[in-house]
mmCIF file of C-alpha atoms in Angstrom:
data_model
loop_
_atom_site.group_PDB
_atom_site.id
_atom_site.type_symbol
_atom_site.label_atom_id
_atom_site.label_comp_id
_atom_site.label_asym_id
_atom_site.label_seq_id
_atom_site.Cartn_x
_atom_site.Cartn_y
_atom_site.Cartn_z
ATOM 1 C CA UNK P 109 231.557 295.777 225.431
ATOM 2 C CA UNK P 110 229.168 292.891 226.174
ATOM 3 C CA UNK P 111 231.736 290.960 227.513
ATOM 4 C CA UNK P 112 231.499 288.028 230.415
ATOM 5 C CA UNK P 113 231.586 289.640 233.358
ATOM 6 C CA UNK P 114 229.618 289.070 236.717
ATOM 7 C CA UNK P 115 228.918 292.435 237.502
ATOM 8 C CA UNK P 116 225.811 295.012 237.234
ATOM 9 C CA UNK P 117 225.197 296.374 234.184
ATOM 10 C CA UNK P 118 223.566 300.468 234.075
ATOM 11 C CA UNK P 119 221.633 301.188 230.762
ATOM 12 C CA UNK P 120 219.615 304.252 229.971
ATOM 13 C CA UNK P 121 216.296 304.088 228.085
ATOM 14 C CA UNK P 122 215.043 306.869 226.388
ATOM 15 C CA UNK P 123 211.481 306.219 225.492
ATOM 16 C CA UNK P 124 209.790 308.381 222.989
ATOM 17 C CA UNK P 125 205.912 309.396 222.940
ATOM 18 C CA UNK P 126 203.722 306.747 220.793
ATOM 19 C CA UNK P 127 206.699 303.753 221.546
ATOM 20 C CA UNK P 128 204.623 300.165 222.006
ATOM 21 C CA UNK P 129 204.189 298.454 225.146
ATOM 22 C CA UNK P 130 205.075 295.250 223.933
ATOM 23 C CA UNK P 131 208.752 297.022 222.269
ATOM 24 C CA UNK P 132 209.124 298.765 225.948
ATOM 25 C CA UNK P 133 208.684 295.364 227.895
ATOM 26 C CA UNK P 134 211.312 293.333 224.935
ATOM 27 C CA UNK P 135 214.088 295.501 226.644
ATOM 28 C CA UNK P 136 213.370 295.303 230.141
ATOM 29 C CA UNK P 137 211.671 291.574 230.650
ATOM 30 C CA UNK P 138 214.717 289.617 230.286
ATOM 31 C CA UNK P 139 216.884 291.637 231.760
ATOM 32 C CA UNK P 140 213.858 291.677 234.809
ATOM 33 C CA UNK P 141 213.931 287.778 234.339
ATOM 34 C CA UNK P 142 218.015 287.399 234.513
ATOM 35 C CA UNK P 143 217.260 289.287 237.612
ATOM 36 C CA UNK P 144 214.819 287.410 239.515
ATOM 37 C CA UNK P 145 216.898 284.070 238.528
ATOM 38 C CA UNK P 146 219.817 284.952 239.673
ATOM 39 C CA UNK P 147 219.032 286.769 242.751
ATOM 40 C CA UNK P 148 220.246 289.681 242.546
ATOM 41 C CA UNK P 149 220.303 292.606 240.264
ATOM 42 C CA UNK P 150 223.119 292.618 237.384
ATOM 43 C CA UNK P 151 220.727 294.595 235.194
ATOM 44 C CA UNK P 152 219.641 298.269 236.190
ATOM 45 C CA UNK P 153 218.081 300.786 234.135
ATOM 46 C CA UNK P 154 216.856 304.163 234.039
ATOM 47 C CA UNK P 155 213.684 305.608 232.092
ATOM 48 C CA UNK P 156 213.711 308.887 230.248
ATOM 49 C CA UNK P 157 211.448 310.858 227.610
ATOM 50 C CA UNK P 158 212.323 313.489 225.636
ATOM 51 C CA UNK P 159 210.668 316.141 228.232
ATOM 52 C CA UNK P 160 210.709 314.190 231.363
ATOM 53 C CA UNK P 161 207.009 313.779 231.166
ATOM 54 C CA UNK P 162 205.231 309.863 231.448
ATOM 55 C CA UNK P 163 205.788 308.379 227.556
ATOM 56 C CA UNK P 164 202.187 307.883 225.949
ATOM 57 C CA UNK P 165 202.098 304.340 224.962
ATOM 58 C CA UNK P 166 200.345 303.646 221.599
ATOM 59 C CA UNK P 167 198.238 301.718 223.668
ATOM 60 C CA UNK P 168 197.093 304.434 225.969
ATOM 61 C CA UNK P 169 199.720 303.102 229.110
ATOM 62 C CA UNK P 170 202.057 305.925 229.992
ATOM 63 C CA UNK P 171 205.242 304.808 230.908
ATOM 64 C CA UNK P 172 206.728 306.891 234.017
ATOM 65 C CA UNK P 173 210.321 308.588 233.377
ATOM 66 C CA UNK P 174 212.801 309.443 235.808
ATOM 67 C CA UNK P 175 213.043 313.072 234.414
ATOM 68 C CA UNK P 176 214.091 314.716 231.159
ATOM 69 C CA UNK P 177 217.169 312.943 228.899
ATOM 70 C CA UNK P 178 219.529 315.866 229.659
ATOM 71 C CA UNK P 179 222.507 313.928 229.913
ATOM 72 C CA UNK P 180 226.670 315.095 230.157
ATOM 73 C CA UNK P 181 229.098 312.256 230.368
ATOM 74 C CA UNK P 182 227.207 309.409 230.982
ATOM 75 C CA UNK P 183 229.453 306.108 229.263
ATOM 76 C CA UNK P 184 226.715 303.218 230.190
ATOM 77 C CA UNK P 185 225.072 302.077 227.089
ATOM 78 C CA UNK P 186 222.040 304.007 225.716
ATOM 79 C CA UNK P 187 218.915 302.438 224.363
ATOM 80 C CA UNK P 188 216.200 305.134 222.362
ATOM 81 C CA UNK P 189 213.074 302.979 221.741
ATOM 82 C CA UNK P 190 210.370 304.399 219.553
ATOM 83 C CA UNK P 191 207.758 302.814 217.572
ATOM 84 C CA UNK P 192 205.913 305.723 215.475
ATOM 85 C CA UNK P 193 205.920 309.400 214.496
ATOM 86 C CA UNK P 194 209.771 309.391 215.330
ATOM 87 C CA UNK P 195 210.086 312.327 213.406
ATOM 88 C CA UNK P 196 207.700 314.516 215.574
ATOM 89 C CA UNK P 197 209.357 314.190 218.736
ATOM 90 C CA UNK P 198 212.929 314.593 216.880
ATOM 91 C CA UNK P 199 213.417 318.490 217.832
ATOM 92 C CA UNK P 200 216.850 319.424 216.980
ATOM 93 C CA UNK P 201 217.829 319.899 220.876
ATOM 94 C CA UNK P 202 216.809 316.300 220.633
ATOM 95 C CA UNK P 203 219.345 315.726 218.128
ATOM 96 C CA UNK P 204 222.178 317.551 219.782
ATOM 97 C CA UNK P 205 222.383 315.984 222.883
ATOM 98 C CA UNK P 206 222.314 312.654 221.637
ATOM 99 C CA UNK P 207 224.748 313.468 218.986
ATOM 100 C CA UNK P 208 227.125 314.741 221.827
ATOM 101 C CA UNK P 209 226.057 311.581 224.500
ATOM 102 C CA UNK P 210 226.878 309.432 221.799
ATOM 103 C CA UNK P 211 230.694 310.230 222.080
ATOM 104 C CA UNK P 212 230.662 309.033 225.660
ATOM 105 C CA UNK P 213 228.592 305.756 225.545
ATOM 106 C CA UNK P 214 230.001 302.416 225.487
ATOM 107 C CA UNK P 215 226.817 301.382 223.410
ATOM 108 C CA UNK P 216 224.100 302.966 221.652
ATOM 109 C CA UNK P 217 220.786 301.211 220.646
ATOM 110 C CA UNK P 218 217.893 302.170 218.027
ATOM 111 C CA UNK P 219 215.409 299.740 219.104
ATOM 112 C CA UNK P 220 212.969 299.710 216.302
ATOM 113 C CA UNK P 221 211.893 303.208 215.460
ATOM 114 C CA UNK P 222 215.098 304.270 217.104
ATOM 115 C CA UNK P 223 217.306 303.650 214.478
ATOM 116 C CA UNK P 224 215.672 306.444 212.601
ATOM 117 C CA UNK P 225 217.090 308.658 215.024
ATOM 118 C CA UNK P 226 220.310 307.320 215.399
ATOM 119 C CA UNK P 227 220.416 307.998 211.275
ATOM 120 C CA UNK P 228 219.341 311.069 211.496
ATOM 121 C CA UNK P 229 221.758 312.348 213.769
ATOM 122 C CA UNK P 230 224.968 310.327 211.927
ATOM 123 C CA UNK P 231 225.010 307.977 213.967
ATOM 124 C CA UNK P 232 225.209 304.614 211.707
ATOM 125 C CA UNK P 233 227.674 305.716 209.375
ATOM 126 C CA UNK P 234 230.072 303.298 208.391
ATOM 127 C CA UNK P 235 228.024 300.294 210.606
ATOM 128 C CA UNK P 236 225.738 297.700 209.378
ATOM 129 C CA UNK P 237 222.015 298.567 210.152
ATOM 130 C CA UNK P 238 218.652 297.002 210.028
ATOM 131 C CA UNK P 239 214.925 297.926 211.220
ATOM 132 C CA UNK P 240 211.436 296.795 210.603
ATOM 133 C CA UNK P 241 210.791 294.847 207.656
ATOM 134 C CA UNK P 242 207.883 297.747 206.669
ATOM 135 C CA UNK P 243 210.358 300.176 207.302
ATOM 136 C CA UNK P 244 212.801 298.710 205.626
ATOM 137 C CA UNK P 245 212.609 300.163 201.625
ATOM 138 C CA UNK P 246 211.813 303.864 202.835
ATOM 139 C CA UNK P 247 214.757 304.025 205.214
ATOM 140 C CA UNK P 248 217.016 302.196 202.686
ATOM 141 C CA UNK P 249 215.732 305.228 200.554
ATOM 142 C CA UNK P 250 216.357 307.851 203.385
ATOM 143 C CA UNK P 251 220.172 306.814 204.312
ATOM 144 C CA UNK P 252 221.503 305.386 201.577
ATOM 145 C CA UNK P 253 225.179 305.274 202.741
ATOM 146 C CA UNK P 254 223.965 303.058 205.718
ATOM 147 C CA UNK P 255 224.884 299.618 205.190
ATOM 148 C CA UNK P 256 221.442 298.106 205.472
ATOM 149 C CA UNK P 257 220.751 293.945 205.998
ATOM 150 C CA UNK P 258 217.820 292.279 206.977
ATOM 151 C CA UNK P 259 218.376 291.019 210.291
ATOM 152 C CA UNK P 260 216.442 290.635 213.276
ATOM 153 C CA UNK P 261 219.030 292.624 214.867
ATOM 154 C CA UNK P 262 222.368 293.759 214.125
ATOM 155 C CA UNK P 263 225.485 294.279 216.596
ATOM 156 C CA UNK P 264 228.053 296.475 214.962
ATOM 157 C CA UNK P 265 230.979 298.299 216.858
ATOM 158 C CA UNK P 266 229.390 300.421 219.481
ATOM 159 C CA UNK P 267 225.908 300.628 217.516
ATOM 160 C CA UNK P 268 222.808 298.360 217.926
ATOM 161 C CA UNK P 269 219.373 298.416 215.990
ATOM 162 C CA UNK P 270 216.763 295.992 215.806
ATOM 163 C CA UNK P 271 213.437 295.215 213.653
ATOM 164 C CA UNK P 272 210.715 295.340 215.834
ATOM 165 C CA UNK P 273 209.581 293.952 219.546
ATOM 166 C CA UNK P 274 210.444 290.099 218.758
ATOM 167 C CA UNK P 275 213.900 290.815 217.403
ATOM 168 C CA UNK P 276 214.559 292.739 220.215
ATOM 169 C CA UNK P 277 213.814 290.112 222.868
ATOM 170 C CA UNK P 278 216.164 288.120 220.223
ATOM 171 C CA UNK P 279 218.728 290.333 221.132
ATOM 172 C CA UNK P 280 218.247 291.218 224.988
ATOM 173 C CA UNK P 281 219.089 286.930 224.952
ATOM 174 C CA UNK P 282 221.760 287.877 222.685
ATOM 175 C CA UNK P 283 223.043 290.831 225.400
ATOM 176 C CA UNK P 284 223.082 287.956 228.050
ATOM 177 C CA UNK P 285 224.192 285.593 226.339
ATOM 178 C CA UNK P 286 227.475 286.976 225.881
ATOM 179 C CA UNK P 287 227.347 288.439 229.274
ATOM 180 C CA UNK P 288 226.084 285.613 231.527
ATOM 181 C CA UNK P 289 226.789 282.553 229.105
ATOM 182 C CA UNK P 290 223.944 280.572 227.396
ATOM 183 C CA UNK P 291 222.853 278.370 230.236
ATOM 184 C CA UNK P 292 221.409 281.658 231.433
ATOM 185 C CA UNK P 293 220.092 282.927 228.119
ATOM 186 C CA UNK P 294 218.421 279.517 227.424
ATOM 187 C CA UNK P 295 216.858 279.682 231.452
ATOM 188 C CA UNK P 296 215.421 283.538 230.490
ATOM 189 C CA UNK P 297 213.858 282.393 226.859
ATOM 190 C CA UNK P 298 211.868 279.087 228.307
ATOM 191 C CA UNK P 299 210.144 281.903 230.828
ATOM 192 C CA UNK P 300 208.550 283.528 227.399
ATOM 193 C CA UNK P 301 207.484 280.034 226.091
ATOM 194 C CA UNK P 302 203.695 279.269 225.894
ATOM 195 C CA UNK P 303 202.779 275.658 225.794
ATOM 196 C CA UNK P 304 199.159 275.402 225.152
ATOM 197 C CA UNK P 305 197.139 273.070 227.742
ATOM 198 C CA UNK P 306 199.978 271.821 229.635
ATOM 199 C CA UNK P 307 200.547 269.997 225.931
ATOM 200 C CA UNK P 308 204.423 270.006 224.640
ATOM 201 C CA UNK P 309 204.830 269.510 220.691
ATOM 202 C CA UNK P 310 207.977 268.863 219.265
ATOM 203 C CA UNK P 311 208.267 272.471 218.390
ATOM 204 C CA UNK P 312 208.032 274.017 221.515
ATOM 205 C CA UNK P 313 211.196 272.729 222.763
ATOM 206 C CA UNK P 314 212.997 276.208 222.301
ATOM 207 C CA UNK P 315 211.256 279.514 221.997
ATOM 208 C CA UNK P 316 210.859 280.734 218.808
ATOM 209 C CA UNK P 317 213.413 283.428 219.000
ATOM 210 C CA UNK P 318 216.695 285.021 217.714
ATOM 211 C CA UNK P 319 219.705 282.574 217.762
ATOM 212 C CA UNK P 320 217.740 280.263 219.981
ATOM 213 C CA UNK P 321 215.211 279.648 217.378
ATOM 214 C CA UNK P 322 214.532 275.822 216.189
ATOM 215 C CA UNK P 323 213.819 275.747 212.443
ATOM 216 C CA UNK P 324 214.158 272.144 211.958
ATOM 217 C CA UNK P 325 212.072 269.461 213.513
ATOM 218 C CA UNK P 326 215.190 266.872 214.251
ATOM 219 C CA UNK P 327 216.964 270.066 216.308
ATOM 220 C CA UNK P 328 213.294 270.239 218.067
ATOM 221 C CA UNK P 329 212.905 266.502 218.625
ATOM 222 C CA UNK P 330 216.203 265.828 219.652
ATOM 223 C CA UNK P 331 215.859 268.889 222.275
ATOM 224 C CA UNK P 332 212.815 267.654 223.819
ATOM 225 C CA UNK P 333 214.639 264.201 224.082
ATOM 226 C CA UNK P 334 218.032 266.039 226.047
ATOM 227 C CA UNK P 335 214.936 267.493 228.409
ATOM 228 C CA UNK P 336 213.525 264.369 228.723
ATOM 229 C CA UNK P 337 217.065 262.739 229.547
ATOM 230 C CA UNK P 338 218.634 264.697 231.629
ATOM 231 C CA UNK P 339 219.364 262.360 234.449
ATOM 232 C CA UNK P 340 221.017 259.379 231.975
ATOM 233 C CA UNK P 341 222.166 261.896 229.251
ATOM 234 C CA UNK P 342 222.872 260.372 225.799
ATOM 235 C CA UNK P 343 225.631 260.114 223.902
ATOM 236 C CA UNK P 344 225.891 261.916 220.931
ATOM 237 C CA UNK P 345 225.706 259.349 218.539
ATOM 238 C CA UNK P 346 222.683 257.340 219.981
ATOM 239 C CA UNK P 347 220.872 260.728 220.203
ATOM 240 C CA UNK P 348 221.556 261.752 216.049
ATOM 241 C CA UNK P 349 220.044 257.938 215.520
ATOM 242 C CA UNK P 350 216.718 258.784 217.171
ATOM 243 C CA UNK P 351 216.148 261.203 215.055
ATOM 244 C CA UNK P 352 217.323 259.858 211.763
ATOM 245 C CA UNK P 353 220.775 261.497 211.216
ATOM 246 C CA UNK P 354 224.100 261.181 211.332
ATOM 247 C CA UNK P 355 226.223 262.624 214.479
ATOM 248 C CA UNK P 356 228.051 265.320 212.392
ATOM 249 C CA UNK P 357 224.385 265.919 210.386
ATOM 250 C CA UNK P 358 222.922 266.894 214.076
ATOM 251 C CA UNK P 359 225.826 268.699 214.880
ATOM 252 C CA UNK P 360 225.229 271.114 211.576
ATOM 253 C CA UNK P 361 222.007 270.931 212.533
ATOM 254 C CA UNK P 362 222.494 272.573 215.763
ATOM 255 C CA UNK P 363 224.830 274.765 215.080
ATOM 256 C CA UNK P 364 222.608 276.220 211.899
ATOM 257 C CA UNK P 365 218.929 276.392 214.164
ATOM 258 C CA UNK P 366 220.560 277.415 217.354
ATOM 259 C CA UNK P 367 223.937 278.491 217.299
ATOM 260 C CA UNK P 368 225.622 276.258 219.683
ATOM 261 C CA UNK P 369 226.992 272.409 219.477
ATOM 262 C CA UNK P 370 224.516 269.659 221.153
ATOM 263 C CA UNK P 371 226.545 269.481 223.926
ATOM 264 C CA UNK P 372 226.842 272.546 224.713
ATOM 265 C CA UNK P 373 223.143 272.824 224.857
ATOM 266 C CA UNK P 374 222.847 269.458 226.426
ATOM 267 C CA UNK P 375 224.804 270.947 229.131
ATOM 268 C CA UNK P 376 222.961 273.895 229.809
ATOM 269 C CA UNK P 377 219.636 272.209 230.048
ATOM 270 C CA UNK P 378 221.119 269.805 232.715
ATOM 271 C CA UNK P 379 223.212 272.663 234.518
ATOM 272 C CA UNK P 380 219.794 274.330 234.722
ATOM 273 C CA UNK P 381 217.627 271.509 236.112
ATOM 274 C CA UNK P 382 220.703 271.106 238.622
ATOM 275 C CA UNK P 383 220.188 275.222 239.457
ATOM 276 C CA UNK P 384 216.287 274.744 240.121
ATOM 277 C CA UNK P 385 217.121 271.505 242.343
ATOM 278 C CA UNK P 386 220.094 273.751 244.150
ATOM 279 C CA UNK P 387 217.603 276.837 244.980
ATOM 280 C CA UNK P 388 214.523 275.084 245.482
ATOM 281 C CA UNK P 389 215.414 272.179 247.455
ATOM 282 C CA UNK P 390 217.231 270.996 250.323
ATOM 283 C CA UNK P 391 218.984 267.487 248.546
ATOM 284 C CA UNK P 392 222.636 267.054 248.804
ATOM 285 C CA UNK P 393 224.687 267.977 246.345
ATOM 286 C CA UNK P 394 225.761 264.342 245.637
ATOM 287 C CA UNK P 395 222.128 263.424 245.004
ATOM 288 C CA UNK P 396 221.552 266.820 242.200
ATOM 289 C CA UNK P 397 224.598 265.646 240.727
ATOM 290 C CA UNK P 398 223.066 262.382 240.175
ATOM 291 C CA UNK P 399 220.077 263.415 239.264
ATOM 292 C CA UNK P 400 221.575 265.328 236.705
ATOM 293 C CA UNK P 401 223.463 262.984 234.557
ATOM 294 C CA UNK P 402 226.860 263.617 236.269
ATOM 295 C CA UNK P 403 228.761 260.899 237.302
ATOM 296 C CA UNK P 404 230.792 262.470 240.079
ATOM 297 C CA UNK P 405 230.051 265.315 242.984
ATOM 298 C CA UNK P 406 233.241 266.550 241.420
ATOM 299 C CA UNK P 407 232.567 266.719 238.270
ATOM 300 C CA UNK P 408 229.287 268.710 239.184
ATOM 301 C CA UNK P 409 230.775 271.034 241.080
ATOM 302 C CA UNK P 410 233.470 271.768 238.390
ATOM 303 C CA UNK P 411 230.872 271.979 235.697
ATOM 304 C CA UNK P 412 228.399 274.121 237.916
ATOM 305 C CA UNK P 413 230.893 276.601 239.138
ATOM 306 C CA UNK P 414 232.146 277.279 235.540
ATOM 307 C CA UNK P 415 228.898 278.198 234.370
ATOM 308 C CA UNK P 416 227.717 279.716 237.302
ATOM 309 C CA UNK P 417 230.663 281.413 238.723
ATOM 310 C CA UNK P 418 230.424 280.721 242.050
ATOM 311 C CA UNK P 419 229.692 277.357 243.455
ATOM 312 C CA UNK P 420 226.318 275.173 244.467
ATOM 313 C CA UNK P 421 226.897 276.099 247.789
ATOM 314 C CA UNK P 422 227.110 279.637 247.441
ATOM 315 C CA UNK P 423 223.587 279.750 245.209
ATOM 316 C CA UNK P 424 221.892 277.860 248.286
ATOM 317 C CA UNK P 425 223.108 279.744 250.257
ATOM 318 C CA UNK P 426 222.587 283.327 249.272
ATOM 319 C CA UNK P 427 219.070 282.179 247.653
ATOM 320 C CA UNK P 428 217.775 280.497 250.584
ATOM 321 C CA UNK P 429 218.864 282.564 253.726
#
C-alpha cells in the first residue's frame, strides 16, 4: 500500500466527537508539511463525522466535516480518529457501514481509540495491534483474540493502529518515508522540533519521534556533527572517532536508534540542505553541489534526482516559476 510512488494519496478521515484536537493534528499536519515542502498536493484528505455535523473536540474546537460518513465502494485509506467515549458514538448503523467499507479499502487505520472500533467490528482479527497505554490492559481483556503489542504504532497488512497522538506523528512520518523516502520524512520531522532560545543541545539533533527518535547520546552527537559538516562530509571512520566509538559500532547505534545507517542519514541531511538552496536561492547548481559536499555537479545531479524524483532544475522551475 505505502510503496514509493509520486502520485497523490487521497485519505478519508472519520472523526468521532470527543477526539483530542492534537490527535487530529497529528494526522493531517505532517501531510500538510509534505505538501508545502514539495510544492504540490501529494496528500489530500476528506473529513467526515458520523452524522455530518462538525465533530466537537475535547478542547471545544469543532472540526468541520464534509458530510456524514456514508461510503459506497471507496478504495482509498480510511483513518478512524477517536479519543474518548468511542462507544457512545458507535451505533449499530456505523458498525455496519465500517464492516462494509473495509472490504473495499486499501487500508483501515484505528487512530488511538479508533482501534476499539476496528476491534468491535472484527477488523483486527489475525493481526497485530496496539492502543493507548492507559487502555492496553482493558483492550486486551475485552478482545483476547487480538494479538496486542506494546508498540507506538503497528502496521500489519491492511490494518493500522496507534497508541496516541505522538505515536500517530510517528506513523505519519513512516508513511511519508515509505512513499517519498527518508530525506523528505526527515525534513518533515524537523518542522516539529522546538529549540529553546535558538540553542541546540545534543539531544535535539533529531525530533523525538518514532523510528527517527535519537535515544543514544553518541548518535545525537554524530547527527549534530553531520549537520555541521554538510560542506565537507566526514568519512564514517573519522565521524566515529569524533564520538568515541568504532565505525561498526556507530553503524549499529544508528540502525537501533534511527532505523537507517549513518550514510543514509548523512546523505538525507545534505540533499535536504541542497534542496533548500535550489528553492530559496538562484545559486548555480555547481555551487550548490560544492556547498553540500558533492565532488562534482554530475554526482549531485544523480543523487538529487534519485532522491526527489525530479532534477534540481525541474524543482527550481516548478517552485520559483
